[in-house]
Amino acid sequence: MVELKQQTMCGIKSPAKRKGHGFTRKCASLVKEQRARIYILRRCATILLCWYIHGDE
């Protein structure tokens, strides 16, 4: 019984918390990657649009 209390106090349950943080980090990483992709697509669209508009002159 004493061993069980020591195990829970020593951080046996911490991997569950780390798993939650790992999921949060993974989601944050995916969001950051998607934001970067959207930024690049937006820049490309802007460049192509400007090229199209200024190509007539």
Coordinates of N, CA, C and O in Angstrom, one line a residue, residues 29-54:
S29 N 1.5 22.4 -33.8 CA 2.4 22.2 -34.9 C 1.6 22.1 -36.2 O 2.0 22.8 -37.2
L30 N 0.6 21.4 -36.3 CA -0.2 21.2 -37.5 C -0.9 22.6 -37.9 O -0.9 22.9 -39.0
V31 N -1.4 23.3 -36.9 CA -2.0 24.6 -37.1 C -1.0 25.5 -37.7 O -1.2 26.3 -38.7
K32 N 0.2 25.5 -37.1 CA 1.3 26.4 -37.6 C 1.6 26.1 -39.0 O 1.8 27.0 -39.9
E33 N 1.7 24.8 -39.3 CA 2.1 24.4 -40.7 C 1.0 24.8 -41.7 O 1.3 25.3 -42.8
Q34 N -0.3 24.6 -41.3 CA -1.4 25.0 -42.2 C -1.4 26.5 -42.4 O -1.7 27.0 -43.5
R35 N -1.1 27.3 -41.4 CA -1.1 28.7 -41.5 C 0.0 29.1 -42.5 O -0.2 30.1 -43.3
A36 N 1.2 28.4 -42.4 CA 2.3 28.7 -43.3 C 1.9 28.4 -44.7 O 2.2 29.2 -45.7
R37 N 1.2 27.3 -44.9 CA 0.8 26.9 -46.3 C -0.2 27.9 -46.8 O -0.2 28.3 -48.0
I38 N -1.2 28.4 -46.0 CA -2.2 29.4 -46.5 C -1.5 30.7 -46.8 O -1.8 31.3 -47.8
Y39 N -0.5 31.1 -46.0 CA 0.3 32.3 -46.2 C 1.0 32.2 -47.6 O 0.9 33.1 -48.4
I40 N 1.6 31.1 -47.9 CA 2.3 30.9 -49.2 C 1.3 30.9 -50.3 O 1.6 31.6 -51.3
L41 N 0.2 30.3 -50.2 CA -0.8 30.3 -51.2 C -1.4 31.7 -51.5 O -1.6 32.1 -52.6
R42 N -1.6 32.4 -50.4 CA -2.1 33.8 -50.5 C -1.1 34.7 -51.2 O -1.4 35.5 -52.1
R43 N 0.2 34.5 -50.9 CA 1.3 35.3 -51.5 C 1.3 35.0 -53.0 O 1.5 35.8 -53.9
C44 N 1.3 33.7 -53.4 CA 1.3 33.2 -54.8 C 0.1 33.8 -55.5 O 0.3 34.3 -56.7
A45 N -1.0 33.7 -55.0 CA -2.2 34.3 -55.6 C -2.1 35.8 -55.9 O -2.4 36.3 -56.9
T46 N -1.6 36.5 -54.9 CA -1.4 37.9 -55.0 C -0.4 38.2 -56.1 O -0.6 39.1 -57.0
I47 N 0.7 37.5 -56.2 CA 1.7 37.7 -57.2 C 1.2 37.4 -58.6 O 1.4 38.2 -59.5
L48 N 0.4 36.3 -58.7 CA -0.2 36.0 -60.0 C -1.2 37.0 -60.4 O -1.3 37.4 -61.6
L49 N -2.0 37.5 -59.5 CA -3.0 38.5 -59.8 C -2.3 39.8 -60.2 O -2.7 40.5 -61.2
C50 N -1.3 40.2 -59.5 CA -0.5 41.5 -59.9 C 0.1 41.3 -61.3 O 0.1 42.2 -62.1
W51 N 0.7 40.1 -61.5 CA 1.3 39.8 -62.8 C 0.3 39.9 -63.9 O 0.5 40.4 -65.0
Y52 N -0.9 39.4 -63.7 CA -2.0 39.4 -64.7 C -2.4 40.8 -64.9 O -2.6 41.2 -66.1
I53 N -2.6 41.6 -63.9 CA -3.1 43.0 -64.0 C -2.0 43.8 -64.7 O -2.3 44.6 -65.7
H54 N -0.8 43.7 -64.3 CA 0.3 44.6 -64.9 C 0.8 44.0 -66.3 O 1.5 44.7 -67.0

